[in-house]
Short mmCIF file of C-alpha atoms and ligand atoms in Angstrom, two decimals:
data_model
loop_
_atom_site.label_atom_id
_atom_site.label_comp_id
_atom_site.label_asym_id
_atom_site.label_seq_id
_atom_site.Cartn_x
_atom_site.Cartn_y
_atom_site.Cartn_z
CA UNK A 18 -26.08 -44.63 33.70
CA UNK A 19 -29.08 -42.80 34.21
CA UNK A 20 -27.96 -39.65 33.34
CA UNK A 21 -26.51 -40.84 30.05
CA UNK A 22 -29.84 -42.50 29.22
CA UNK A 23 -31.70 -39.25 29.93
CA UNK A 24 -29.25 -37.23 27.42
CA UNK A 25 -29.78 -39.95 24.72
CA UNK A 26 -33.45 -39.93 25.23
CA UNK A 27 -34.28 -36.49 25.88
CA UNK A 28 -32.41 -34.43 23.32
CA UNK A 29 -34.18 -31.20 24.19
CA UNK A 30 -32.85 -31.23 27.86
CA UNK A 31 -29.27 -32.23 26.79
CA UNK A 32 -29.08 -29.47 24.08
CA UNK A 33 -29.95 -26.62 26.60
CA UNK A 34 -27.43 -28.06 29.05
CA UNK A 35 -24.65 -28.04 26.59
CA UNK A 36 -25.02 -24.54 25.49
CA UNK A 37 -26.44 -22.30 28.29
CA UNK A 38 -24.74 -19.14 26.91
CA UNK A 39 -25.61 -19.57 23.35
CA UNK A 40 -29.30 -19.51 24.15
CA UNK A 41 -29.05 -16.11 25.92
CA UNK A 42 -26.85 -14.35 23.09
CA UNK A 43 -28.12 -13.72 19.60
CA UNK A 44 -24.83 -13.00 17.98
CA UNK A 45 -21.16 -14.03 18.27
CA UNK A 46 -20.45 -10.49 18.94
CA UNK A 47 -22.78 -10.60 21.99
CA UNK A 48 -21.19 -13.93 23.15
CA UNK A 49 -17.58 -12.75 23.24
CA UNK A 50 -16.95 -9.67 24.92
CA UNK A 51 -13.66 -8.86 23.25
CA UNK A 52 -13.55 -6.05 20.51
CA UNK A 53 -11.11 -6.04 17.64
CA UNK A 54 -9.20 -2.67 18.21
CA UNK A 55 -9.31 -0.01 15.36
CA UNK A 56 -7.14 3.14 15.12
CA UNK A 57 -7.14 5.96 12.90
CA UNK A 58 -4.21 6.40 10.35
CA UNK A 59 -3.23 9.77 8.94
CA UNK A 60 -3.61 9.91 5.30
CA UNK A 61 -0.44 11.54 3.72
CA UNK A 62 -2.65 12.97 0.97
CA UNK A 63 -5.15 14.47 3.66
CA UNK A 64 -7.84 13.49 1.24
CA UNK A 65 -6.86 16.18 -1.06
CA UNK A 66 -6.53 14.40 -4.22
CA UNK A 67 -9.66 12.18 -4.20
CA UNK A 68 -12.53 13.61 -6.60
CA UNK A 69 -15.76 14.77 -4.88
CA UNK A 70 -17.90 11.83 -4.20
CA UNK A 71 -15.00 9.48 -3.21
CA UNK A 72 -15.41 8.52 0.46
CA UNK A 73 -12.04 9.81 1.17
CA UNK A 74 -12.31 13.21 -0.60
CA UNK A 75 -11.01 15.87 2.11
CA UNK A 76 -10.47 12.99 4.68
CA UNK A 77 -7.32 13.34 6.73
CA UNK A 78 -7.72 9.94 8.50
CA UNK A 79 -8.93 6.37 7.65
CA UNK A 80 -10.08 3.93 10.32
CA UNK A 81 -8.67 0.54 10.13
CA UNK A 82 -8.75 -2.57 12.44
CA UNK A 83 -6.03 -4.44 13.62
CA UNK A 84 -5.10 -7.63 11.70
CA UNK A 85 -6.76 -10.91 12.75
CA UNK A 86 -6.42 -14.55 12.04
CA UNK A 87 -8.57 -13.67 8.97
CA UNK A 88 -6.16 -11.32 7.53
CA UNK A 89 -3.21 -13.82 8.46
CA UNK A 90 -5.05 -16.29 6.41
CA UNK A 91 -4.85 -13.96 3.43
CA UNK A 92 -1.21 -13.49 3.96
CA UNK A 93 -0.45 -17.43 3.93
CA UNK A 94 -2.38 -17.94 0.91
CA UNK A 95 0.40 -19.00 -1.64
CA UNK A 96 -1.83 -18.30 -4.63
CA UNK A 97 -2.59 -14.91 -3.53
CA UNK A 98 1.07 -14.20 -2.76
CA UNK A 99 2.06 -15.38 -6.24
CA UNK A 100 -0.49 -12.88 -7.71
CA UNK A 101 1.21 -10.12 -5.58
CA UNK A 102 -2.42 -9.17 -4.12
CA UNK A 103 -2.06 -10.64 -0.80
CA UNK A 104 -1.56 -7.29 0.77
CA UNK A 105 -4.18 -5.20 -1.06
CA UNK A 106 -6.55 -8.13 0.08
CA UNK A 107 -5.36 -7.34 3.65
CA UNK A 108 -5.75 -3.72 3.20
CA UNK A 109 -9.33 -4.14 1.86
CA UNK A 110 -10.27 -6.18 4.69
CA UNK A 111 -8.85 -3.98 7.65
CA UNK A 112 -10.49 -0.64 6.27
CA UNK A 113 -13.58 -0.17 8.34
CA UNK A 114 -15.58 1.76 5.80
CA UNK A 115 -16.83 -0.91 3.36
CA UNK A 116 -17.70 1.84 0.82
CA UNK A 117 -13.93 2.37 0.25
CA UNK A 118 -12.43 0.60 -2.55
CA UNK A 119 -8.84 -0.08 -1.45
CA UNK A 120 -7.62 -0.31 -5.08
CA UNK A 121 -8.58 3.28 -5.42
CA UNK A 122 -6.14 4.41 -2.75
CA UNK A 123 -3.31 6.69 -3.79
CA UNK A 124 -0.11 4.84 -3.61
CA UNK A 125 1.08 6.79 -0.73
CA UNK A 126 -1.90 6.39 1.27
CA UNK A 127 -1.86 2.62 0.82
CA UNK A 128 1.72 2.63 1.92
CA UNK A 129 0.74 4.49 5.22
CA UNK A 130 -2.01 1.77 5.74
CA UNK A 131 0.48 -1.06 5.29
CA UNK A 132 2.82 0.45 7.67
CA UNK A 133 0.28 1.15 10.40
CA UNK A 134 -1.15 -2.45 10.21
CA UNK A 135 2.45 -3.96 10.36
CA UNK A 136 3.19 -1.95 13.57
CA UNK A 137 -0.06 -2.71 15.17
CA UNK A 138 0.04 -6.42 14.28
CA UNK A 139 3.58 -7.22 14.69
CA UNK A 140 5.57 -4.08 16.28
CA UNK A 141 7.52 -1.46 14.83
CA UNK A 142 10.87 -3.28 14.43
CA UNK A 143 11.17 -4.95 11.04
CA UNK A 144 13.85 -7.51 10.60
CA UNK A 145 14.80 -8.47 7.02
CA UNK A 146 17.58 -9.57 4.94
CA UNK A 147 19.28 -7.06 2.73
CA UNK A 148 21.95 -7.02 0.14
CA UNK A 149 24.71 -4.47 0.72
CA UNK A 150 24.71 -2.00 -2.46
CA UNK A 151 28.60 -1.80 -2.17
CA UNK A 152 29.67 -5.31 -1.73
CA UNK A 153 26.54 -7.61 -2.10
CA UNK A 154 26.88 -9.25 1.23
CA UNK A 155 23.43 -10.47 2.36
CA UNK A 156 22.66 -9.57 6.06
CA UNK A 157 19.91 -9.25 8.63
CA UNK A 158 18.89 -5.73 9.27
CA UNK A 159 16.32 -4.08 11.59
CA UNK A 160 14.45 -1.00 10.60
CA UNK A 161 12.29 0.87 12.99
CA UNK A 162 9.00 1.47 11.38
CA UNK A 163 8.09 4.27 13.97
CA UNK A 164 10.80 6.51 12.21
CA UNK A 165 8.49 6.59 9.08
CA UNK A 166 7.71 10.29 8.17
CA UNK A 167 4.86 11.48 6.02
CA UNK A 168 6.20 13.60 3.07
CA UNK A 169 3.27 15.87 1.89
CA UNK A 170 5.03 17.06 -1.36
CA UNK A 171 6.93 20.27 -1.81
CA UNK A 172 6.62 21.02 -5.47
CA UNK A 173 9.86 21.45 -7.59
CA UNK A 174 10.23 24.44 -9.95
CA UNK A 175 8.45 24.27 -13.08
CA UNK A 176 5.59 22.42 -11.55
CA UNK A 177 1.93 23.74 -10.34
CA UNK A 178 -0.74 22.25 -8.54
CA UNK A 179 -4.21 22.54 -10.61
CA UNK A 180 -6.15 22.06 -7.45
CA UNK A 181 -8.19 19.40 -9.25
CA UNK A 182 -5.82 16.30 -8.40
CA UNK A 183 -3.56 17.16 -11.20
CA UNK A 184 -0.22 18.93 -11.68
CA UNK A 185 1.17 20.99 -14.59
CA UNK A 186 4.81 20.47 -15.60
CA UNK A 187 6.65 22.51 -18.23
CA UNK A 188 9.44 20.15 -19.36
CA UNK A 189 12.95 21.75 -19.70
CA UNK A 190 14.09 20.57 -22.96
CA UNK A 191 11.16 19.99 -25.23
CA UNK A 192 9.15 22.85 -23.49
CA UNK A 193 5.86 20.58 -23.39
CA UNK A 194 3.28 21.41 -21.14
CA UNK A 195 2.43 18.26 -19.38
CA UNK A 196 -0.55 17.63 -17.01
CA UNK A 197 -0.03 14.52 -14.84
CA UNK A 198 -2.11 12.69 -12.16
CA UNK A 199 -1.14 10.93 -9.02
CA UNK A 200 -1.31 7.28 -9.36
CA UNK A 201 -3.80 4.67 -7.43
CA UNK A 202 -3.77 0.59 -6.91
CA UNK A 203 -5.40 0.49 -10.47
CA UNK A 204 -2.64 2.41 -12.21
CA UNK A 205 -0.18 0.23 -10.32
CA UNK A 206 -1.90 -2.85 -11.47
CA UNK A 207 -1.77 -1.61 -15.19
CA UNK A 208 1.82 -0.73 -14.89
CA UNK A 209 2.93 -4.23 -13.51
CA UNK A 210 0.37 -5.92 -16.02
CA UNK A 211 2.03 -3.94 -19.04
CA UNK A 212 5.70 -4.55 -17.86
CA UNK A 213 5.08 -8.18 -17.40
CA UNK A 214 3.51 -8.83 -20.80
CA UNK A 215 6.34 -6.89 -22.43
CA UNK A 216 9.06 -9.03 -20.66
CA UNK A 217 9.94 -6.61 -17.71
CA UNK A 218 12.38 -4.56 -19.15
CA UNK A 219 13.47 -1.68 -16.98
CA UNK A 220 13.04 0.75 -20.05
CA UNK A 221 9.68 -0.35 -20.48
CA UNK A 222 8.89 0.38 -16.88
CA UNK A 223 9.72 3.94 -16.89
CA UNK A 224 7.72 4.55 -20.32
CA UNK A 225 4.81 2.73 -18.64
CA UNK A 226 4.88 4.68 -15.47
CA UNK A 227 5.07 7.93 -17.41
CA UNK A 228 2.27 7.01 -19.53
CA UNK A 229 0.22 5.86 -16.70
CA UNK A 230 0.59 9.32 -15.07
CA UNK A 231 0.03 11.46 -18.19
CA UNK A 232 -3.29 13.25 -18.49
CA UNK A 233 -2.50 15.66 -21.42
CA UNK A 234 0.25 17.28 -23.24
CA UNK A 235 -0.21 20.64 -24.86
CA UNK A 236 -3.88 20.07 -24.26
CA UNK A 237 -3.91 16.87 -26.15
CA UNK A 238 -5.21 14.00 -24.26
CA UNK A 239 -5.77 11.44 -27.09
CA UNK A 240 -4.21 8.01 -26.24
CA UNK A 241 -2.17 8.10 -29.26
CA UNK A 242 -0.61 11.58 -28.20
CA UNK A 243 0.14 10.22 -24.69
CA UNK A 244 1.64 7.27 -25.84
CA UNK A 245 3.97 9.06 -28.27
CA UNK A 246 5.12 11.28 -25.67
CA UNK A 247 5.81 8.69 -23.20
CA UNK A 248 7.93 6.88 -25.62
CA UNK A 249 9.80 9.70 -27.14
CA UNK A 250 10.36 12.46 -24.70
CA UNK A 251 14.02 13.26 -24.21
CA UNK A 252 15.72 11.57 -21.21
CA UNK A 253 16.17 14.93 -19.37
CA UNK A 254 12.42 15.49 -19.69
CA UNK A 255 11.58 12.02 -18.59
CA UNK A 256 13.86 12.58 -15.48
CA UNK A 257 12.43 16.10 -14.64
CA UNK A 258 8.78 14.27 -14.99
CA UNK A 259 9.59 11.79 -12.61
CA UNK A 260 11.19 14.09 -10.22
CA UNK A 261 8.00 16.39 -10.45
CA UNK A 262 5.79 13.29 -9.76
CA UNK A 263 7.87 12.47 -6.84
CA UNK A 264 7.79 16.04 -5.58
CA UNK A 265 4.09 16.27 -6.14
CA UNK A 266 2.94 12.92 -4.46
CA UNK A 267 2.07 12.68 -0.78
CA UNK A 268 3.84 9.66 0.60
CA UNK A 269 5.23 7.99 3.78
CA UNK A 270 8.95 8.00 3.72
CA UNK A 271 10.68 4.85 4.95
CA UNK A 272 14.28 5.33 3.79
CA UNK A 273 16.56 4.64 6.78
CA UNK A 274 20.14 4.54 7.55
CA UNK A 275 21.99 1.39 6.53
CA UNK A 276 25.49 0.36 7.54
CA UNK A 277 27.11 -2.67 6.12
CA UNK A 278 28.40 -5.16 8.75
CA UNK A 279 30.74 -6.37 6.18
CA UNK A 280 32.43 -3.61 4.60
CA UNK A 281 31.16 -0.55 6.49
CA UNK A 282 29.29 0.95 3.68
CA UNK A 283 26.87 3.63 4.77
CA UNK A 284 23.83 4.93 2.96
CA UNK A 285 20.01 5.38 3.13
CA UNK A 286 17.89 2.43 2.07
CA UNK A 287 14.17 2.10 1.30
CA UNK A 288 12.71 -0.62 3.39
CA UNK A 289 11.10 -3.17 1.20
CA UNK A 290 7.27 -3.19 1.42
CA UNK A 291 6.81 -6.97 0.38
CA UNK A 292 4.55 -9.64 1.93
CA UNK A 293 7.24 -10.77 3.78
CA UNK A 294 7.05 -7.47 5.59
CA UNK A 295 4.15 -9.27 7.76
CA UNK A 296 6.20 -12.16 8.67
CA UNK A 297 8.66 -11.22 11.33
CA UNK A 298 9.65 -14.68 12.40
CA UNK A 299 10.09 -16.30 9.11
ZN1 LIG B 2 29.07 -4.22 2.22
#
């Protein structure tokens, strides 16, 4: 009884007794001794294609922290998932150097961060539901993310590296000299916005992707010229250009062997990098 009365009456004393640790520590970081682990992830681009002044210019690695409850909150936010930006937000959140704009990352570099954070957060085995390309049977399939390999781009014939983040391709049918660049998160956003507003037609998607990578054609870099070329180059040139892009773009290869449990069909399959990638138990 007398103790209770003391606590009610002498607020000062009670306050000190309730939080003896807090009075000796000035920040939560000092209060709790655990530290969120960080790791250095190898960039497929090795920083080669970032302009001078970009924080990743010539940087071969990037430091990220392990995912915490904060990042899980981002991944559970339904509205963010709907916008398809949850993974981008997570990537921005785990990058230690806050001067780096995650959207400015090249697509292949972002993929490397997505895979590394998934492995450190939930392990390397990714079990997901896939459809067999032959018999269409849906089945659970486990991919080992530790088998992902960096591909640093061996240029196909007819393509040269300009050394400034762009590449020159001579198109086999039209003979056009096309300069193209590697795509980053901003380009990806433009591509997905354009294809959504135009009704998401696959034809459109190819045109939009080609338009996004074009820098100049026969030294002409006006939007009108680039639009015209993106929409009108012969299919053979368009296929060549996409192959040229793939050969130039550093990436992380997550294609893995798939065997259908129903019909025995075997092929390599690209592991889907969707938001569900971060939910091993759902
Ligand atoms: Zn099958």
